[in-house]
Structure formats: structure tokens, C-alpha cells
Coordinates of N, CA and C in Angstrom, one line a residue:
M275 N 0.8 -1.2 0.0 CA 0.0 0.0 0.0 C 0.9 1.2 0.0
A276 N 0.5 2.2 -0.8 CA 1.2 3.4 -0.9 C 0.4 4.6 -0.6
R277 N 0.9 5.8 -0.9 CA 0.2 7.0 -0.8 C -0.1 7.6 -2.2
L278 N -1.3 8.2 -2.3 CA -1.6 8.9 -3.6 C -1.9 10.3 -3.2
E279 N -1.3 11.3 -4.0 CA -1.5 12.7 -3.7 C -2.0 13.4 -5.0
Y280 N -2.9 14.2 -4.9 CA -3.3 15.2 -5.9 C -2.7 16.5 -5.6
R281 N -1.8 17.0 -6.5 CA -1.1 18.2 -6.3 C -1.6 19.2 -7.3
L282 N -1.7 20.5 -6.9 CA -2.1 21.6 -7.8 C -0.9 22.0 -8.7
Y283 N -1.0 21.9 -10.0 CA 0.0 22.2 -10.9 C -0.1 23.7 -11.3
A284 N 1.0 24.4 -11.3 CA 1.1 25.7 -11.8 C 2.4 26.0 -12.5
E285 N 2.4 26.6 -13.6 CA 3.6 26.9 -14.4 C 4.6 27.8 -13.6
G286 N 5.8 27.5 -13.6 CA 6.8 28.3 -13.0 C 6.9 28.4 -11.5
V287 N 6.3 27.4 -10.8 CA 6.4 27.4 -9.3 C 7.3 26.3 -8.9
A288 N 8.0 26.4 -7.8 CA 8.9 25.4 -7.3 C 8.2 24.3 -6.6
E289 N 7.1 24.6 -5.9 CA 6.4 23.6 -5.1 C 5.0 23.5 -5.5
F290 N 4.4 22.3 -5.5 CA 3.0 22.1 -5.9 C 2.3 21.7 -4.7
P291 N 1.3 22.5 -4.2 CA 0.6 22.2 -3.0 C -0.2 21.0 -3.1
I292 N -0.3 20.2 -2.0 CA -1.1 19.0 -2.0 C -2.6 19.4 -1.8
L293 N -3.5 19.0 -2.7 CA -4.9 19.3 -2.5 C -5.6 18.2 -1.7
Y294 N -5.3 17.0 -2.1 CA -5.9 15.8 -1.4 C -4.9 14.7 -1.4
Y295 N -5.0 13.8 -0.4 CA -4.1 12.7 -0.3 C -4.8 11.5 0.3
Y296 N -4.4 10.3 -0.1 CA -4.9 9.1 0.4 C -3.8 8.1 0.8
D297 N -3.7 7.9 2.1 CA -2.7 7.0 2.6 C -3.2 5.5 2.5
G298 N -2.3 4.6 2.2 CA -2.7 3.2 2.2 C -3.5 2.8 1.0
I299 N -3.4 3.5 -0.1 CA -4.2 3.2 -1.3 C -3.5 2.0 -2.1
G300 N -4.3 1.1 -2.6 CA -3.8 0.0 -3.3 C -3.3 0.4 -4.7
R301 N -2.4 -0.4 -5.3 CA -1.9 0.0 -6.6 C -3.0 -0.1 -7.7
D302 N -3.9 -1.0 -7.5 CA -5.0 -1.1 -8.5 C -5.9 0.2 -8.6
E303 N -6.2 0.7 -7.4 CA -7.0 1.9 -7.4 C -6.2 3.1 -7.8
A304 N -4.9 3.2 -7.4 CA -4.0 4.2 -7.9 C -3.9 4.2 -9.4
A305 N -3.8 3.0 -10.0 CA -3.7 2.9 -11.5 C -5.0 3.4 -12.1
L306 N -6.2 3.1 -11.6 CA -7.4 3.6 -12.1 C -7.5 5.1 -12.1
R307 N -7.1 5.7 -11.0 CA -7.1 7.1 -10.9 C -6.1 7.8 -11.8
L308 N -4.9 7.1 -12.0 CA -3.9 7.7 -13.0 C -4.5 7.7 -14.4
A309 N -5.4 6.8 -14.7 CA -5.9 6.6 -16.0 C -7.0 7.7 -16.3
C310 N -7.5 8.4 -15.3 CA -8.5 9.4 -15.5 C -8.0 10.7 -16.0
D311 N -8.8 11.4 -16.9 CA -8.4 12.7 -17.4 C -8.9 13.8 -16.4
Y312 N -10.0 13.5 -15.7 CA -10.5 14.5 -14.8 C -10.8 13.9 -13.4
F313 N -10.8 14.8 -12.4 CA -11.0 14.4 -11.0 C -12.1 15.4 -10.5
V314 N -13.2 14.8 -9.9 CA -14.2 15.7 -9.3 C -14.3 15.4 -7.8
K315 N -14.1 16.5 -7.1 CA -14.2 16.4 -5.6 C -14.7 17.7 -5.0
E316 N -15.6 17.6 -4.1 CA -16.2 18.7 -3.4 C -16.7 19.8 -4.3
G317 N -17.4 19.3 -5.4 CA -18.0 20.2 -6.4 C -17.0 20.9 -7.3
Q318 N -15.8 20.6 -7.3 CA -14.8 21.2 -8.2 C -14.3 20.1 -9.2
V319 N -14.0 20.6 -10.4 CA -13.5 19.7 -11.5 C -12.1 20.1 -11.7
F320 N -11.2 19.1 -11.7 CA -9.8 19.2 -12.0 C -9.4 18.4 -13.2
E321 N -8.5 19.0 -14.0 CA -8.0 18.3 -15.1 C -6.6 17.8 -14.8
K322 N -6.3 16.5 -15.2 CA -5.0 16.0 -14.9 C -4.0 16.6 -16.0
T323 N -2.9 17.1 -15.5 CA -1.8 17.6 -16.4 C -0.7 16.6 -16.6
S324 N -0.5 15.8 -15.5 CA 0.6 14.8 -15.6 C 0.5 13.9 -14.3
A325 N 1.4 12.9 -14.3 CA 1.4 12.0 -13.1 C 2.9 11.6 -12.9
A326 N 3.2 11.2 -11.7 CA 4.5 10.8 -11.4 C 4.5 9.7 -10.3
V327 N 5.6 8.9 -10.3 CA 5.7 7.9 -9.3 C 7.0 8.3 -8.5
E328 N 6.8 8.5 -7.2 CA 7.9 8.8 -6.3 C 8.0 7.7 -5.4
T329 N 9.1 7.6 -4.6 CA 9.3 6.6 -3.6 C 8.1 6.5 -2.7
G330 N 7.3 5.4 -2.7 CA 6.2 5.2 -1.8 C 5.0 6.1 -2.1
C331 N 5.0 6.8 -3.2 CA 3.9 7.8 -3.4 C 3.6 7.9 -4.9
Y332 N 2.3 7.9 -5.3 CA 1.9 8.2 -6.6 C 1.4 9.6 -6.6
V333 N 1.7 10.4 -7.6 CA 1.3 11.8 -7.7 C 0.5 12.1 -8.9
I334 N -0.6 12.7 -8.8 CA -1.4 13.2 -10.0 C -1.4 14.7 -9.9
Y335 N -0.9 15.4 -10.9 CA -0.9 16.8 -10.9 C -2.1 17.3 -11.7
V336 N -2.8 18.2 -11.1 CA -4.1 18.7 -11.6 C -4.1 20.2 -11.6
R337 N -5.0 20.7 -12.5 CA -5.3 22.2 -12.4 C -6.8 22.3 -12.5
E338 N -7.4 23.4 -12.1 CA -8.8 23.6 -12.2 C -9.2 23.5 -13.7
A339 N -10.2 22.8 -14.0 CA -10.6 22.6 -15.4 C -11.4 23.8 -15.8
E340 N -11.0 24.4 -16.9 CA -11.7 25.6 -17.4 C -12.9 25.2 -18.2
G341 N -14.0 25.9 -17.9 CA -15.2 25.6 -18.7 C -15.9 24.3 -18.3
E342 N -15.5 23.7 -17.2 CA -16.1 22.4 -16.7 C -16.8 22.7 -15.4
R343 N -17.9 21.9 -15.2 CA -18.6 22.1 -13.9 C -18.9 20.7 -13.4
A344 N -19.0 20.5 -12.1 CA -19.4 19.2 -11.5 C -20.9 19.0 -11.9
M345 N -21.2 17.8 -12.3 CA -22.6 17.5 -12.6 C -23.2 16.9 -11.3
H346 N -24.5 17.2 -11.1 CA -25.2 16.8 -9.9 C -26.1 15.7 -10.2
W347 N -25.7 14.7 -11.0 CA -26.5 13.5 -11.2 C -26.5 12.7 -9.9
S348 N -27.5 11.8 -9.8 CA -27.5 10.9 -8.7 C -26.4 9.9 -8.9
P349 N -25.8 9.4 -7.7 CA -24.8 8.4 -7.9 C -25.5 7.1 -8.3
P350 N -24.7 6.2 -8.9 CA -25.2 4.8 -9.2 C -25.6 4.1 -7.9
D351 N -26.7 3.3 -8.0 CA -27.1 2.6 -6.8 C -26.0 1.7 -6.3
P352 N -25.7 1.9 -5.0 CA -24.5 1.2 -4.4 C -24.9 -0.3 -4.1
S353 N -26.1 -0.7 -4.2 CA -26.5 -2.1 -3.9 C -25.9 -3.1 -4.9
G354 N -25.5 -2.6 -6.1 CA -24.9 -3.5 -7.1 C -23.5 -4.0 -6.7
G355 N -22.9 -3.3 -5.7 CA -21.5 -3.7 -5.3 C -20.5 -3.5 -6.3
G356 N -19.2 -3.7 -6.0 CA -18.1 -3.6 -7.0 C -17.8 -2.2 -7.3
V357 N -17.2 -2.0 -8.5 CA -16.8 -0.7 -9.0 C -17.7 -0.3 -10.0
A358 N -18.3 1.0 -9.9 CA -19.3 1.5 -10.8 C -18.6 2.4 -11.9
M359 N -19.0 2.3 -13.1 CA -18.6 3.2 -14.2 C -19.8 3.5 -15.1
E360 N -20.0 4.7 -15.3 CA -21.1 5.2 -16.2 C -20.5 5.4 -17.6
L361 N -21.2 5.0 -18.6 CA -20.9 5.4 -20.0 C -21.9 6.5 -20.3
R362 N -21.4 7.7 -20.6 CA -22.2 8.9 -20.9 C -21.9 9.4 -22.3
E363 N -23.0 9.8 -23.0 CA -22.8 10.3 -24.3 C -22.3 11.8 -24.3
Y364 N -21.1 12.0 -24.9 CA -20.5 13.3 -24.9 C -21.0 14.0 -26.1
K365 N -21.4 15.3 -25.9 CA -21.8 16.2 -27.0 C -21.3 17.5 -26.6
E366 N -20.6 18.1 -27.6 CA -20.1 19.5 -27.3 C -21.2 20.5 -27.2
W367 N -21.0 21.5 -26.4 CA -21.9 22.6 -26.2 C -23.3 22.2 -25.6
T368 N -23.2 21.1 -24.8 CA -24.4 20.7 -24.1 C -24.2 20.9 -22.6
A369 N -25.3 21.0 -21.8 CA -25.2 21.2 -20.4 C -25.3 19.8 -19.7
D370 N -25.7 18.8 -20.4 CA -25.9 17.5 -19.7 C -25.4 16.4 -20.7
Y371 N -25.1 15.3 -20.1 CA -24.6 14.1 -20.9 C -25.4 12.9 -20.6
R372 N -26.1 12.4 -21.6 CA -27.1 11.3 -21.4 C -26.4 10.1 -20.9
L373 N -27.0 9.4 -19.9 CA -26.5 8.2 -19.4 C -26.9 7.1 -20.4
V374 N -25.9 6.4 -20.9 CA -26.1 5.3 -21.8 C -26.1 4.0 -21.1
H375 N -25.2 3.8 -20.2 CA -25.1 2.5 -19.5 C -24.3 2.6 -18.2
I376 N -24.7 1.8 -17.2 CA -23.9 1.7 -16.0 C -23.3 0.3 -15.9
Y377 N -22.0 0.3 -15.8 CA -21.3 -1.0 -15.7 C -21.0 -1.2 -14.2
R378 N -21.0 -2.4 -13.8 CA -20.6 -2.8 -12.5 C -19.5 -3.9 -12.6
F379 N -18.4 -3.7 -12.0 CA -17.2 -4.6 -12.2 C -17.0 -5.2 -10.8
P380 N -16.6 -6.5 -10.8 CA -16.3 -7.2 -9.6 C -15.0 -6.8 -8.9
D381 N -14.1 -6.2 -9.7 CA -12.8 -5.7 -9.2 C -12.3 -4.6 -10.0
T382 N -11.3 -4.0 -9.5 CA -10.7 -2.8 -10.1 C -9.9 -3.1 -11.4
L383 N -9.4 -4.3 -11.5 CA -8.7 -4.7 -12.8 C -9.7 -4.7 -14.0
E384 N -10.9 -5.3 -13.8 CA -11.9 -5.3 -14.8 C -12.3 -3.8 -15.1
A385 N -12.5 -3.0 -14.1 CA -12.8 -1.6 -14.3 C -11.7 -0.9 -15.1
M386 N -10.5 -1.2 -14.8 CA -9.4 -0.6 -15.5 C -9.4 -0.9 -17.0
L387 N -9.6 -2.2 -17.3 CA -9.6 -2.6 -18.7 C -10.7 -1.8 -19.5
H388 N -11.9 -1.6 -18.9 CA -12.9 -0.9 -19.6 C -12.6 0.6 -19.7
L389 N -12.1 1.2 -18.6 CA -11.8 2.6 -18.5 C -10.7 3.0 -19.5
Q390 N -9.8 2.1 -19.8 CA -8.7 2.4 -20.7 C -9.0 2.1 -22.2
A391 N -10.1 1.4 -22.4 CA -10.4 1.0 -23.7 C -10.8 2.2 -24.6
N392 N -10.4 2.1 -25.8 CA -10.8 3.2 -26.8 C -12.2 3.1 -27.2
Y393 N -12.8 1.9 -27.2 CA -14.1 1.7 -27.6 C -14.9 0.8 -26.6
L394 N -16.2 1.1 -26.4 CA -17.1 0.2 -25.6 C -18.3 0.0 -26.5
Y395 N -19.1 -1.0 -26.2 CA -20.3 -1.4 -26.9 C -21.5 -1.3 -26.0
A396 N -22.5 -0.5 -26.4 CA -23.7 -0.4 -25.7 C -24.8 0.1 -26.6
E397 N -26.0 -0.2 -26.3 CA -27.2 0.1 -27.2 C -27.0 -0.3 -28.6
G398 N -26.3 -1.4 -28.8 CA -26.1 -2.0 -30.1 C -25.2 -1.2 -31.0
K399 N -24.3 -0.4 -30.4 CA -23.4 0.4 -31.2 C -22.1 0.5 -30.5
E400 N -21.1 1.0 -31.2 CA -19.7 1.2 -30.7 C -19.6 2.7 -30.3
W401 N -19.0 2.8 -29.1 CA -18.8 4.2 -28.5 C -17.3 4.4 -28.4
Q402 N -16.9 5.6 -28.9 CA -15.5 6.0 -28.9 C -15.2 6.9 -27.7
R403 N -14.2 6.6 -26.9 CA -13.9 7.4 -25.7 C -13.4 8.8 -26.1
C404 N -13.9 9.8 -25.3 CA -13.5 11.2 -25.4 C -12.7 11.5 -24.2
S405 N -13.1 11.1 -23.0 CA -12.4 11.4 -21.8 C -13.0 10.5 -20.7
T406 N -12.2 10.5 -19.6 CA -12.6 9.7 -18.4 C -12.4 10.5 -17.2
E407 N -13.2 10.2 -16.1 CA -13.0 10.9 -14.9 C -13.4 10.0 -13.7
I408 N -12.9 10.4 -12.5 CA -13.4 9.8 -11.3 C -14.1 10.9 -10.6
D409 N -15.4 10.6 -10.3 CA -16.2 11.6 -9.6 C -16.4 11.1 -8.2
E410 N -15.6 11.6 -7.3 CA -15.6 11.2 -5.9 C -16.9 11.6 -5.2
D411 N -17.4 12.7 -5.6 CA -18.7 13.2 -5.0 C -19.8 12.1 -5.2
R412 N -19.8 11.5 -6.4 CA -20.8 10.5 -6.7 C -20.4 9.1 -6.6
R413 N -19.1 8.9 -6.2 CA -18.5 7.5 -6.0 C -18.6 6.7 -7.3
T414 N -18.2 7.2 -8.4 CA -18.2 6.5 -9.7 C -17.2 7.0 -10.6
Y415 N -16.8 6.1 -11.6 CA -16.0 6.5 -12.7 C -16.9 6.8 -13.8
V416 N -16.5 7.7 -14.7 CA -17.3 8.1 -15.9 C -16.5 8.0 -17.1
Y417 N -17.1 7.4 -18.1 CA -16.5 7.2 -19.4 C -17.3 8.0 -20.4
Y418 N -16.8 9.1 -20.9 CA -17.5 10.0 -21.8 C -17.1 9.5 -23.2
A419 N -18.2 9.3 -24.1 CA -17.9 8.8 -25.4 C -18.9 9.3 -26.4
E420 N -18.5 9.2 -27.7 CA -19.4 9.5 -28.8 C -19.6 8.3 -29.6
P421 N -20.8 8.2 -30.3 CA -20.9 7.0 -31.2 C -19.8 7.0 -32.2
A422 N -19.2 5.8 -32.4 CA -18.0 5.7 -33.3 C -18.3 6.3 -34.6
G423 N -17.3 7.0 -35.2 CA -17.5 7.6 -36.5 C -17.9 9.1 -36.4
Q424 N -18.3 9.5 -35.2 CA -18.7 10.9 -35.0 C -17.6 11.7 -34.3
A425 N -16.6 11.0 -33.6 CA -15.6 11.7 -32.9 C -14.5 12.2 -33.8
D426 N -13.9 13.3 -33.4 CA -12.9 13.9 -34.2 C -11.6 13.1 -34.3

């Protein structure tokens, strides 16, 4: 078990303040978080700029995401157990992203395989990943995607 830190990244500064930290985090959960483009916590949205591995510590550098806001959707029903991941339809210039499917994984490795995939299949079609996030406020991972063939 190691430590995971989210540090605020800013150009030209010598030190990066720790925003959040998690002691005793497993490598599998750290890897899932490292794979996410965005991090949502306490109503704020942060964009990952980079990541590092230090002795006994995983570090994710973030900055406040411009033009992004935390969504106030209900969290997935926790009774399903395991790791939850939503597939949401990404559309530019919209205020909401339609929920396409909720995945439930028995373990973090299976969640990682889906989160890192370029394509997922739901509603009888192929979805191409645009971005991923961990939404701690809602206790879920989110995979934003467009129907394949529509992404840039």
C-alpha cells in the first residue's frame, strides 16, 4: 500500500501544494485514478496535467478545469456492489450528458480494462472514448464517449 497525492500544478512554481491525499491506497485503485483525465471532488472539477511515481507515493498533478462544472447527477445505486462506471454520451456545447449504460465490475482490474479501452459497446453500437473521470462526489468513474464515426 502506498500514498496517492493530488497536487495543484502551476507553471513556473517550485512547489506544488497537495490538494488531497490518500494513505494506504492499493496499486490497482491508484492505477485507475492515474488513467482518468478528470477528477471531481467537493464540487470542483480538476484536469490531470501529468502524473509521477515517487518513492512510496503516486502523484497526480491537476489544475482547475476551465469551462467544466461538476454534474449533480444521482450516484449509481450502491447495492450493485463492486466498482461502478457510467458510460455517458459526450456532445459539445451541451449542459448534460445522457447516461447510456452503468457498468458494475467485480474488481478494479476489470474496471481498468474498460476505462482504458478506446471503444465500448452499448445500445447496439460502438462508442469511442472522449475522456474519463473519477467523480468522488458521486463515487463512480465516468467514461464519456461519442458514437464511433462521430468523434474527431
